[in-house]
C-alpha cells in the first residue's frame, strides 16, 4: 500500500513539474501578487516600500528578537521561537497601520463627499468640482485627488475614476465612483442629492464603527495584559533567581517552555481574531 501511495505521489509531482514547464502562465497571472502587495503598501501609507523591504524588515526584527531573547533568557529553543514571532511583528504592524489609515481615509471621504456636493450645487461641473477638491479637500485625500485630476486630463474622466477606484479599494469610494460615472454617462441633476444621502449614510456608519472600536480597544488591552503577565514573570524570575528555572535548561524543558509561550501567542491571536470588526466588502468594482 505504501509503495503504491509513494508511486502516485511521485507521478503527480512529475506531472505538475512538466505542466509548469510546458504551459507557463501568462505574465499578468505571474505578476499579480507583487502588484497586489505594492498596492496594499500604498494604501497603508508605505508608498515607497516594496515586498523586498518588508522581507528585510521582518528578517531584521526576527534577528533582534532572537538575540534579545538569547541575551536575557539564554534558552536556544525559546530564542528561535522569539525570532519567529519577531519576524511576524512587522506584518502585524502593517495590518494595524492599514486598518487605521483606512479609517482615516473613510472619515476624510465623508468630508470630501460633502465638499463635492456643495461645489456641484453652486453650478460647477463634476470635473471642475474635483479640481477644487484636489486643492482644498481633506489633506489625507489630496495626493489621490491630485493624481485623479492629472489623469483626467491625460486619460479622460472615466479611466481616471476607475484608476483611483482601484488604488483606494474602498467600498465607500466605490459608491461615489459609480455615482459619478453614471452621472457622466447618463447625465442628470440628481448627483448632488445622491452624494448628500451617501454622506449622511457613511457618517452614521462611521459613528457606529467608532463605538465598536472603543469596545474592541478594551478587549485588546485585556488580551495584551493576559499575554504579557506570564512573560514578565518568567523574565523576572530568570533574572532574580536563574537556578529556580534550571529545569528548562535542557532541550526537552526548552521545548516545553516554547510550547507554553506559543500557546500564549495563539491565545492572544485568537482573542484578536474573535474581537475583530466586520469589514464591508467591495461589491461595486
Short mmCIF file of C-alpha atoms in Angstrom, two decimals:
data_model
loop_
_atom_site.label_atom_id
_atom_site.label_comp_id
_atom_site.label_asym_id
_atom_site.label_seq_id
_atom_site.Cartn_x
_atom_site.Cartn_y
_atom_site.Cartn_z
CA UNK A 1 0.00 0.00 0.00
CA UNK A 2 2.75 2.43 0.96
CA UNK A 3 4.77 1.83 -2.27
CA UNK A 4 1.59 2.49 -4.27
CA UNK A 5 0.98 5.83 -2.49
CA UNK A 6 4.60 6.84 -2.98
CA UNK A 7 4.37 5.98 -6.68
CA UNK A 8 1.18 8.02 -7.09
CA UNK A 9 2.72 10.97 -5.25
CA UNK A 10 5.89 10.80 -7.36
CA UNK A 11 3.87 10.60 -10.57
CA UNK A 12 1.74 13.57 -9.57
CA UNK A 13 4.89 15.58 -8.79
CA UNK A 14 6.41 14.75 -12.17
CA UNK A 15 3.17 15.77 -13.91
CA UNK A 16 3.00 19.12 -12.07
CA UNK A 17 6.63 19.90 -12.92
CA UNK A 18 6.01 19.03 -16.59
CA UNK A 19 2.84 21.11 -16.67
CA UNK A 20 4.59 24.09 -15.12
CA UNK A 21 7.48 23.94 -17.60
CA UNK A 22 5.48 23.31 -20.77
CA UNK A 23 2.46 25.54 -20.08
CA UNK A 24 3.72 28.71 -18.37
CA UNK A 25 1.15 31.09 -17.03
CA UNK A 26 0.67 34.50 -18.67
CA UNK A 27 2.58 37.47 -17.38
CA UNK A 28 -0.41 39.00 -15.63
CA UNK A 29 -1.03 35.82 -13.63
CA UNK A 30 2.63 35.54 -12.61
CA UNK A 31 2.96 39.15 -11.52
CA UNK A 32 -0.31 39.73 -9.71
CA UNK A 33 0.96 39.21 -6.15
CA UNK A 34 3.84 41.76 -6.20
CA UNK A 35 1.44 44.34 -7.64
CA UNK A 36 -1.18 43.47 -5.02
CA UNK A 37 1.37 43.81 -2.23
CA UNK A 38 2.60 47.11 -3.65
CA UNK A 39 -0.97 48.40 -3.79
CA UNK A 40 -1.53 47.33 -0.17
CA UNK A 41 1.65 49.12 0.89
CA UNK A 42 0.48 52.29 -0.83
CA UNK A 43 -2.94 52.15 0.87
CA UNK A 44 -1.23 51.67 4.24
CA UNK A 45 0.94 54.75 3.73
CA UNK A 46 4.12 52.96 2.64
CA UNK A 47 4.09 54.15 -0.95
CA UNK A 48 7.84 53.72 -1.48
CA UNK A 49 8.06 50.32 0.22
CA UNK A 50 8.34 47.05 -1.67
CA UNK A 51 7.88 43.37 -0.74
CA UNK A 52 11.68 43.11 -0.52
CA UNK A 53 11.73 45.92 2.06
CA UNK A 54 9.08 44.14 4.11
CA UNK A 55 11.07 40.91 3.96
CA UNK A 56 14.23 42.72 5.05
CA UNK A 57 12.36 44.36 7.93
CA UNK A 58 10.88 41.03 9.03
CA UNK A 59 14.34 39.41 8.93
CA UNK A 60 15.87 42.21 10.98
CA UNK A 61 13.05 42.05 13.54
CA UNK A 62 13.49 38.28 13.82
CA UNK A 63 17.24 38.62 14.42
CA UNK A 64 16.75 41.34 17.03
CA UNK A 65 14.01 39.43 18.87
CA UNK A 66 16.02 36.22 18.86
CA UNK A 67 19.20 37.97 20.01
CA UNK A 68 17.48 39.82 22.83
CA UNK A 69 15.75 36.62 23.99
CA UNK A 70 19.03 34.72 23.98
CA UNK A 71 20.73 37.52 25.87
CA UNK A 72 18.05 37.73 28.57
CA UNK A 73 16.92 34.12 28.93
CA UNK A 74 19.73 32.07 27.40
CA UNK A 75 17.47 29.30 26.06
CA UNK A 76 18.15 28.44 22.41
CA UNK A 77 14.78 26.88 21.59
CA UNK A 78 12.91 29.79 23.15
CA UNK A 79 15.13 32.23 21.25
CA UNK A 80 14.23 30.53 17.97
CA UNK A 81 10.55 30.89 18.83
CA UNK A 82 11.10 34.54 19.76
CA UNK A 83 12.83 35.08 16.42
CA UNK A 84 9.84 33.60 14.60
CA UNK A 85 7.39 35.77 16.49
CA UNK A 86 9.62 38.79 15.92
CA UNK A 87 9.50 38.15 12.20
CA UNK A 88 5.70 38.27 12.30
CA UNK A 89 5.69 41.61 14.18
CA UNK A 90 6.18 43.85 11.09
CA UNK A 91 3.27 42.12 9.37
CA UNK A 92 1.06 42.71 12.42
CA UNK A 93 2.09 46.38 12.47
CA UNK A 94 1.41 46.63 8.74
CA UNK A 95 -2.11 45.22 9.16
CA UNK A 96 -2.83 47.58 12.07
CA UNK A 97 -1.48 50.55 10.11
CA UNK A 98 -3.57 49.55 7.10
CA UNK A 99 -6.76 49.44 9.18
CA UNK A 100 -6.00 52.77 10.89
CA UNK A 101 -5.28 54.51 7.59
CA UNK A 102 -8.42 53.03 6.07
CA UNK A 103 -10.44 54.54 8.91
CA UNK A 104 -8.79 57.92 8.34
CA UNK A 105 -9.48 57.69 4.60
CA UNK A 106 -13.15 56.89 5.14
CA UNK A 107 -13.55 59.77 7.62
CA UNK A 108 -11.92 62.11 5.12
CA UNK A 109 -14.12 60.66 2.40
CA UNK A 110 -17.24 61.88 4.20
CA UNK A 111 -15.90 65.45 4.28
CA UNK A 112 -14.83 65.19 0.64
CA UNK A 113 -18.29 63.99 -0.40
CA UNK A 114 -19.84 66.96 1.38
CA UNK A 115 -17.48 69.43 -0.30
CA UNK A 116 -18.08 67.81 -3.69
CA UNK A 117 -21.84 68.04 -3.17
CA UNK A 118 -21.67 71.72 -2.24
CA UNK A 119 -19.43 72.53 -5.21
CA UNK A 120 -21.84 70.83 -7.63
CA UNK A 121 -24.79 72.69 -6.13
CA UNK A 122 -23.06 76.02 -6.82
CA UNK A 123 -23.07 75.20 -10.52
CA UNK A 124 -19.67 73.60 -11.08
CA UNK A 125 -19.32 70.52 -13.23
CA UNK A 126 -18.13 67.28 -11.65
CA UNK A 127 -14.60 67.56 -13.11
CA UNK A 128 -14.39 71.19 -12.00
CA UNK A 129 -15.57 70.26 -8.51
CA UNK A 130 -12.91 67.56 -8.34
CA UNK A 131 -10.22 70.07 -9.32
CA UNK A 132 -11.29 72.33 -6.47
CA UNK A 133 -11.42 69.36 -4.12
CA UNK A 134 -7.84 68.46 -5.00
CA UNK A 135 -6.76 71.93 -3.87
CA UNK A 136 -8.86 72.40 -0.74
CA UNK A 137 -10.09 68.94 0.18
CA UNK A 138 -9.07 66.78 3.15
CA UNK A 139 -5.30 66.53 3.48
CA UNK A 140 -5.37 62.72 3.56
CA UNK A 141 -7.03 62.56 0.15
CA UNK A 142 -5.19 65.41 -1.59
CA UNK A 143 -2.42 63.23 -3.11
CA UNK A 144 -5.00 60.85 -4.57
CA UNK A 145 -7.20 63.69 -5.77
CA UNK A 146 -4.23 65.43 -7.36
CA UNK A 147 -3.40 62.22 -9.21
CA UNK A 148 -7.05 61.95 -10.24
CA UNK A 149 -7.05 65.46 -11.74
CA UNK A 150 -3.84 64.79 -13.63
CA UNK A 151 -5.15 61.50 -15.01
CA UNK A 152 -8.45 63.13 -16.02
CA UNK A 153 -6.50 65.41 -18.33
CA UNK A 154 -4.47 62.55 -19.77
CA UNK A 155 -6.84 59.58 -19.88
CA UNK A 156 -10.31 61.02 -19.54
CA UNK A 157 -12.82 61.14 -16.72
CA UNK A 158 -13.98 57.52 -16.73
CA UNK A 159 -10.49 55.98 -16.87
CA UNK A 160 -9.19 58.31 -14.15
CA UNK A 161 -12.08 57.49 -11.81
CA UNK A 162 -11.58 53.77 -12.42
CA UNK A 163 -7.86 54.03 -11.68
CA UNK A 164 -8.50 55.86 -8.41
CA UNK A 165 -11.13 53.29 -7.51
CA UNK A 166 -8.56 50.53 -7.87
CA UNK A 167 -5.92 52.43 -5.92
CA UNK A 168 -8.15 53.15 -2.93
CA UNK A 169 -10.01 49.81 -2.99
CA UNK A 170 -12.56 51.27 -0.61
CA UNK A 171 -16.28 50.40 -0.65
CA UNK A 172 -17.28 54.00 0.18
CA UNK A 173 -15.40 55.41 -2.80
CA UNK A 174 -16.78 52.59 -4.95
CA UNK A 175 -20.26 54.03 -4.42
CA UNK A 176 -19.02 57.57 -5.10
CA UNK A 177 -17.20 56.47 -8.25
CA UNK A 178 -20.25 54.57 -9.53
CA UNK A 179 -22.49 57.59 -8.92
CA UNK A 180 -20.11 59.93 -10.75
CA UNK A 181 -19.68 57.55 -13.65
CA UNK A 182 -23.44 57.07 -14.06
CA UNK A 183 -23.94 60.81 -13.95
CA UNK A 184 -21.23 61.28 -16.59
CA UNK A 185 -22.73 58.65 -18.91
CA UNK A 186 -26.44 59.36 -18.47
CA UNK A 187 -26.47 62.96 -17.31
CA UNK A 188 -28.97 64.29 -14.81
CA UNK A 189 -29.22 66.75 -11.97
CA UNK A 190 -29.59 64.39 -9.01
CA UNK A 191 -25.93 63.66 -8.37
CA UNK A 192 -25.80 66.22 -5.54
CA UNK A 193 -28.77 64.53 -3.83
CA UNK A 194 -27.11 61.13 -4.19
CA UNK A 195 -23.89 62.49 -2.66
CA UNK A 196 -25.87 64.11 0.17
CA UNK A 197 -27.56 60.82 1.10
CA UNK A 198 -24.28 58.95 0.76
CA UNK A 199 -22.54 61.41 3.09
CA UNK A 200 -25.24 61.02 5.76
CA UNK A 201 -25.24 57.22 5.49
CA UNK A 202 -21.45 56.98 5.61
CA UNK A 203 -21.23 59.35 8.58
CA UNK A 204 -23.74 57.23 10.53
CA UNK A 205 -21.87 54.06 9.63
CA UNK A 206 -18.54 55.51 10.78
CA UNK A 207 -20.12 56.60 14.06
CA UNK A 208 -21.19 53.02 14.73
CA UNK A 209 -17.70 51.77 13.85
CA UNK A 210 -16.14 54.22 16.30
CA UNK A 211 -18.32 52.88 19.11
CA UNK A 212 -17.35 49.33 18.19
CA UNK A 213 -13.66 50.25 18.12
CA UNK A 214 -13.96 51.68 21.63
CA UNK A 215 -15.31 48.34 22.84
CA UNK A 216 -12.67 46.48 20.84
CA UNK A 217 -9.87 48.54 22.40
CA UNK A 218 -10.82 47.34 25.88
CA UNK A 219 -10.79 43.72 24.78
CA UNK A 220 -7.43 44.15 23.07
CA UNK A 221 -5.97 45.75 26.19
CA UNK A 222 -7.21 42.84 28.31
CA UNK A 223 -5.71 40.35 25.86
CA UNK A 224 -2.34 42.13 25.94
CA UNK A 225 -2.28 42.16 29.75
CA UNK A 226 -3.15 38.47 29.94
CA UNK A 227 -0.44 37.63 27.39
CA UNK A 228 2.23 39.88 28.93
CA UNK A 229 1.94 38.85 32.59
CA UNK A 230 3.43 35.31 32.18
CA UNK A 231 6.28 36.67 30.07
CA UNK A 232 7.12 39.40 32.57
CA UNK A 233 7.04 36.92 35.46
CA UNK A 234 9.27 34.49 33.55
CA UNK A 235 11.86 37.15 32.74
CA UNK A 236 11.81 38.49 36.29
CA UNK A 237 12.38 35.05 37.82
CA UNK A 238 15.13 34.29 35.31
CA UNK A 239 16.97 37.48 36.25
CA UNK A 240 16.45 37.24 40.02
CA UNK A 241 16.98 33.51 40.57
CA UNK A 242 18.19 31.64 37.45
CA UNK A 243 18.59 28.32 39.29
CA UNK A 244 14.87 28.26 40.05
CA UNK A 245 14.22 27.68 36.33
CA UNK A 246 17.08 25.24 35.78
CA UNK A 247 14.53 22.58 34.82
CA UNK A 248 14.25 24.36 31.47
CA UNK A 249 17.99 24.32 30.75
CA UNK A 250 17.93 21.05 28.77
CA UNK A 251 16.34 20.83 25.33
CA UNK A 252 13.21 18.99 26.49
CA UNK A 253 12.46 21.67 29.07
CA UNK A 254 13.03 24.37 26.49
CA UNK A 255 10.67 22.67 24.06
CA UNK A 256 8.03 22.52 26.79
CA UNK A 257 8.56 26.18 27.64
CA UNK A 258 8.45 27.16 23.95
CA UNK A 259 5.16 25.29 23.63
CA UNK A 260 3.75 27.27 26.55
CA UNK A 261 4.87 30.53 25.02
CA UNK A 262 3.43 29.51 21.67
CA UNK A 263 0.11 28.72 23.32
CA UNK A 264 0.08 32.25 24.79
CA UNK A 265 0.68 33.72 21.34
CA UNK A 266 -2.03 31.55 19.77
CA UNK A 267 -4.44 32.53 22.53
CA UNK A 268 -3.69 36.23 22.02
CA UNK A 269 -4.09 35.92 18.26
CA UNK A 270 -7.36 34.05 18.80
CA UNK A 271 -8.70 36.80 21.07
CA UNK A 272 -7.77 39.42 18.48
CA UNK A 273 -9.48 37.39 15.78
CA UNK A 274 -12.66 36.96 17.81
CA UNK A 275 -12.84 40.69 18.60
CA UNK A 276 -12.11 41.87 15.06
CA UNK A 277 -14.58 44.24 13.44
CA UNK A 278 -16.52 43.17 10.36
CA UNK A 279 -15.26 44.77 7.17
CA UNK A 280 -17.51 45.94 4.39
CA UNK A 281 -16.94 44.06 1.16
CA UNK A 282 -16.49 45.74 -2.18
CA UNK A 283 -19.40 44.99 -4.47
CA UNK A 284 -19.24 47.89 -6.99
CA UNK A 285 -15.95 47.30 -8.78
#
